[in-house]
Amino acid sequence: MTTAVDRVTVTTVADNYSDMLLLDEPNVKRLGLVHHFDPGMVNPRAENGIAFLVRTERDGRERCVLFDTSFTAGVLLHNFEATGGRLDDVCGIVISHGHPDHHGGLDGVLAAIGHEVPVVIHPDAFLPRYLRLPTGEVAPHYNYALTADAIERRGGAITANRGAIEVVDGVFATGEIAREVPFEAPASPGCHDPGLFQLIDGSLGPDTVPDDQALAINVRGVGLVVLTGCSHAGVINTVECARRVTGEDRVHAVMGGFHLGFPGIPASKTTATIAALRELAPRVVAPMHCTGMRAAMEIAREMPEEFLLNVVGTTVSFGAADA
Ligand SMILES: [Fe+2]
Ligand SMILES: [Fe+2]
């Protein structure tokens, strides 16, 4: 049996959406109208990206891990201030994959932390990536700034992982995610994003995002809290991987990008994802970021009890005492 934490608190420090009209719910805290109207408070900002500040408690000890760093350090650091997050508390950073909406703020956040901090990242995240749209428009080598040198110069101590690792007690970076669920398998419709390419062993091929990984937190008496970046490997494959890595079968919460909104992904994939999520029976489902508004609305409609509208500034707590 793997390690478990007593409690975890997940603050969304960056996401595509902001909504200052949301109210607190049991175990869910929002930045709301006071933040909006009081000129002395800092309002959170939304951008195309994602970042979670994950605070765990285990045997009276707190640990803090940052999962992904959103698109820009400007928004990420601003939202740290808005949410009351403390950079000094961050004892590890995990990058879900090498797309800019997930690592873009890394350089700036390392500079702001100002001392050595572990950075967990799959080695293929450093391979050159390109965008070429069907219209012929090209974004050349867009991840050129993401290098091991650049991270180390800023004080990042890299762990380049292909397999799973325990970042701090009870918090696991999944490593590579097997793509086994039929509607999320490599040959399934919408599995690869058209237009995205990666240079591997000197040849340019479709960007299958081999570096995609998630964060799984094993909460004692509750089950797994699974946080996803983009879910390029498929959100159901991701949850299954989290179960294997932790040895814990109960899935309590799935939160993050489900990657159902990218152009070219068929609506049938959302339907299949919802059916599979129902079988996993999590208590909380929070589709965010690249899930896309249309798919998120369908999840909200089909899983109203489980759906959580989780936006920038939302903090959710999970622990046996909260269940
Ligand atoms: Fe991505
Ligand atoms: Fe993304």
XYZ file of C-alpha atoms and ligand atoms in Angstrom:
325
model
C 0.000 0.000 0.000
C 1.396 3.414 -0.967
C 1.583 6.476 1.248
C -1.505 8.589 1.866
C -2.011 12.130 3.127
C -4.558 13.123 5.774
C -5.893 16.020 3.772
C -5.226 17.941 0.574
C -6.204 21.469 -0.411
C -6.111 22.316 -4.116
C -6.056 25.970 -5.154
C -6.485 26.802 -8.830
C -3.867 29.488 -9.376
C -4.460 29.671 -13.130
C -7.190 28.584 -15.510
C -8.993 29.769 -18.642
C -11.971 31.002 -16.653
C -12.704 33.508 -13.913
C -16.126 33.920 -12.260
C -16.455 36.288 -9.308
C -20.148 35.470 -8.773
C -19.577 31.980 -7.422
C -20.345 31.343 -3.766
C -18.583 29.173 -1.199
C -19.890 25.626 -0.808
C -18.940 22.957 1.735
C -15.174 22.345 1.292
C -15.046 24.869 -1.582
C -13.803 28.434 -1.080
C -14.127 31.111 -3.765
C -12.719 34.527 -4.479
C -15.973 36.419 -4.848
C -17.628 39.798 -4.784
C -15.546 41.241 -1.957
C -12.436 40.630 -4.044
C -14.187 42.162 -7.015
C -15.364 45.375 -5.340
C -12.762 46.076 -2.657
C -10.007 48.125 -4.345
C -7.567 46.865 -1.731
C -7.906 43.255 -2.862
C -6.171 41.606 -5.803
C -8.497 40.084 -8.408
C -7.418 36.870 -10.120
C -6.805 36.867 -13.867
C -7.691 34.168 -16.383
C -5.552 33.010 -19.305
C -5.242 29.935 -21.504
C -3.312 27.798 -19.044
C -3.555 25.888 -15.821
C -1.739 25.751 -12.488
C -2.686 24.119 -9.190
C -1.154 24.782 -5.786
C -1.463 21.501 -3.890
C -1.096 21.670 -0.110
C -1.040 18.380 1.775
C -1.190 17.566 5.474
C 0.261 14.329 6.771
C 0.935 13.552 10.420
C 0.766 17.281 11.196
C 3.276 18.257 8.510
C 2.334 20.462 5.531
C 3.904 20.162 2.074
C 3.203 22.268 -0.980
C 3.603 21.282 -4.640
C 2.927 23.405 -7.723
C 1.444 21.409 -10.610
C 1.984 23.276 -13.880
C 2.884 26.940 -14.254
C 0.282 28.256 -16.713
C 1.125 30.293 -19.804
C 2.751 33.391 -18.334
C 4.626 34.117 -15.136
C 2.878 37.501 -14.996
C -0.568 35.955 -14.518
C 0.723 33.095 -12.372
C 2.520 35.361 -9.907
C -0.363 37.844 -9.885
C -2.746 35.004 -9.008
C -0.432 33.746 -6.258
C -0.948 37.161 -4.695
C -4.719 37.088 -5.315
C -5.132 33.651 -3.740
C -2.737 34.228 -0.852
C -0.368 31.494 -2.031
C 3.184 31.695 -0.708
C 6.036 30.935 -3.093
C 8.274 30.126 -0.129
C 6.050 27.151 0.658
C 6.584 25.476 -2.733
C 8.832 22.452 -2.211
C 8.438 20.950 -5.697
C 7.139 21.750 -9.176
C 5.688 19.177 -11.569
C 5.168 19.994 -15.252
C 2.419 17.972 -16.955
C 3.886 18.322 -20.466
C 5.886 20.632 -22.665
C 3.145 22.808 -24.126
C 3.474 26.521 -23.372
C 0.181 26.884 -21.489
C 1.669 24.518 -18.864
C 5.355 25.480 -18.635
C 5.228 29.124 -19.785
C 5.394 30.538 -16.251
C 8.152 28.185 -15.061
C 11.128 30.474 -15.651
C 9.434 33.388 -13.891
C 8.201 31.382 -10.934
C 11.656 29.839 -10.386
C 13.164 33.331 -10.485
C 10.584 34.547 -7.967
C 11.210 31.587 -5.635
C 14.899 32.440 -5.747
C 16.343 29.227 -4.332
C 16.775 25.640 -5.498
C 13.542 23.732 -5.963
C 12.955 20.306 -7.536
C 11.317 20.305 -10.996
C 9.769 17.054 -12.219
C 9.427 16.929 -15.993
C 9.448 14.194 -18.638
C 12.607 14.377 -20.814
C 10.566 14.449 -24.057
C 9.094 17.773 -22.978
C 12.365 19.311 -24.200
C 12.086 17.968 -27.769
C 11.320 20.682 -30.370
C 7.637 21.259 -31.140
C 5.923 23.005 -34.041
C 2.443 24.030 -35.086
C 1.287 23.884 -38.700
C -2.382 24.575 -39.303
C -4.341 23.216 -42.296
C -4.464 26.830 -43.511
C -0.674 26.734 -43.900
C 0.027 29.019 -40.922
C 3.085 27.900 -38.963
C 4.389 28.510 -35.435
C 8.074 27.548 -35.642
C 9.772 25.685 -32.738
C 7.522 27.311 -30.202
C 9.005 25.604 -27.118
C 12.573 26.813 -27.744
C 12.719 28.522 -24.341
C 12.055 25.278 -22.445
C 15.507 23.787 -21.883
C 17.166 21.938 -19.030
C 19.858 24.657 -18.980
C 17.299 27.430 -18.586
C 15.575 25.605 -15.725
C 18.854 24.844 -13.942
C 20.109 28.425 -14.359
C 17.049 29.564 -12.404
C 17.640 27.046 -9.598
C 15.409 24.216 -10.801
C 16.801 20.799 -9.813
C 15.462 18.598 -12.597
C 14.150 15.090 -12.136
C 13.557 13.890 -15.704
C 11.018 11.131 -15.208
C 9.531 8.617 -17.630
C 8.027 6.510 -14.852
C 6.033 7.425 -11.774
C 7.684 9.159 -8.834
C 6.482 10.215 -5.402
C 7.118 13.958 -5.319
C 6.349 14.309 -1.618
C 4.665 11.760 0.654
C 1.351 10.725 -0.888
C 1.692 12.942 -3.989
C 2.637 11.126 -7.199
C 3.658 12.320 -10.651
C 2.300 9.530 -12.829
C 5.002 9.513 -15.500
C 4.029 8.233 -18.948
C 0.391 7.245 -19.288
C -0.536 4.068 -21.203
C -3.170 4.743 -23.880
C -5.366 1.715 -23.539
C -8.998 2.786 -23.297
C -10.436 2.177 -26.820
C -11.839 5.666 -27.433
C -8.578 7.204 -26.145
C -6.228 4.785 -27.973
C -3.751 6.172 -30.540
C -5.912 5.198 -33.542
C -9.170 6.619 -32.137
C -10.769 9.692 -33.748
C -9.438 12.956 -32.346
C -6.658 11.252 -30.412
C -3.938 13.341 -32.064
C -4.354 17.045 -32.505
C -4.021 17.912 -36.187
C -1.364 20.550 -36.777
C 0.831 19.718 -33.768
C 4.233 18.182 -34.556
C 7.267 17.102 -32.558
C 10.836 16.297 -33.593
C 11.779 12.845 -32.215
C 15.092 11.133 -33.135
C 15.569 13.680 -35.912
C 12.224 13.047 -37.623
C 9.186 15.253 -37.549
C 5.980 13.415 -36.689
C 2.599 14.045 -35.063
C 2.913 15.431 -31.538
C 1.403 12.570 -29.531
C 2.559 14.254 -26.302
C 4.515 11.273 -24.957
C 5.563 13.498 -22.048
C 1.996 13.884 -20.748
C 1.651 13.105 -17.029
C -0.732 13.906 -14.193
C -0.614 14.374 -10.435
C -2.332 11.867 -8.143
C -2.843 12.519 -4.444
C -3.829 9.591 -2.264
C -6.042 10.865 0.555
C -6.495 8.519 3.516
C -10.071 7.315 3.925
C -11.165 9.207 0.803
C -9.338 7.918 -2.270
C -7.562 9.585 -5.146
C -7.601 13.220 -6.167
C -6.373 13.223 -9.779
C -5.194 16.509 -11.303
C -4.669 16.690 -15.056
C -2.857 19.219 -17.218
C -4.285 18.724 -20.710
C -5.110 14.962 -20.617
C -3.504 14.469 -24.032
C -3.257 10.773 -23.063
C -7.012 10.781 -22.380
C -8.572 11.605 -19.039
C -9.792 8.029 -18.457
C -6.357 6.588 -19.305
C -4.965 9.158 -16.879
C -7.215 8.068 -14.021
C -6.436 4.400 -14.686
C -2.718 5.218 -14.596
C -3.177 7.060 -11.278
C -4.877 3.976 -9.838
C -2.022 1.717 -10.934
C 0.672 4.059 -9.671
C -0.842 4.559 -6.239
C -2.420 1.132 -5.725
C -5.592 2.954 -4.661
C -8.747 2.111 -6.630
C -11.163 4.663 -5.212
C -11.317 7.797 -7.339
C -12.684 10.722 -5.364
C -12.023 13.687 -7.647
C -10.874 14.350 -11.206
C -9.939 17.958 -11.923
C -8.177 19.718 -14.781
C -8.057 19.820 -18.567
C -9.886 16.902 -20.189
C -8.859 17.952 -23.719
C -12.251 17.567 -25.324
C -12.385 21.069 -26.788
C -9.486 21.025 -29.267
C -10.618 21.570 -32.883
C -11.228 18.228 -34.613
C -12.102 16.168 -31.528
C -15.512 14.547 -32.183
C -18.440 15.121 -29.817
C -18.702 11.336 -29.451
C -15.512 11.411 -27.386
C -17.254 13.570 -24.784
C -20.157 11.112 -24.627
C -17.778 8.161 -24.185
C -15.776 10.061 -21.553
C -18.896 10.805 -19.511
C -19.973 7.134 -19.615
C -16.512 6.033 -18.446
C -16.414 8.691 -15.711
C -19.760 7.423 -14.430
C -18.263 3.942 -14.090
C -15.318 5.326 -12.131
C -17.869 7.056 -9.854
C -15.829 10.010 -8.579
C -17.589 12.318 -6.119
C -16.160 15.443 -7.787
C -15.580 16.125 -11.497
C -14.108 19.496 -12.462
C -13.589 19.877 -16.224
C -11.382 22.916 -16.821
C -8.987 24.569 -19.294
C -8.886 22.593 -22.597
C -12.045 20.604 -21.814
C -13.835 23.338 -23.753
C -17.080 25.031 -22.808
C -19.297 22.717 -24.877
C -17.940 19.496 -23.297
C -17.874 21.049 -19.808
C -21.547 21.976 -20.175
C -22.393 18.434 -21.221
C -20.561 17.019 -18.198
C -22.423 19.490 -15.972
C -25.727 18.388 -17.472
C -25.029 14.652 -17.298
C -23.252 14.587 -13.916
C -24.896 17.425 -11.962
C -24.097 16.019 -8.525
C -20.416 15.519 -9.289
C -19.793 18.606 -11.443
C -17.734 21.360 -9.862
C -17.259 24.686 -11.647
C -13.631 25.111 -10.699
C -12.111 28.390 -11.889
C -9.107 30.514 -11.039
C -9.213 31.375 -7.346
C -11.219 28.302 -6.278
C -9.830 26.263 -3.369
C -11.179 22.761 -2.716
C -10.362 20.608 0.324
C -10.446 16.827 0.513
C -10.026 14.789 3.670
C -11.828 12.112 5.661
C -13.191 14.795 7.976
C -14.695 16.673 4.977
C -16.351 13.677 3.294
Fe -1.226 20.532 -24.202
Fe -3.245 22.825 -22.179
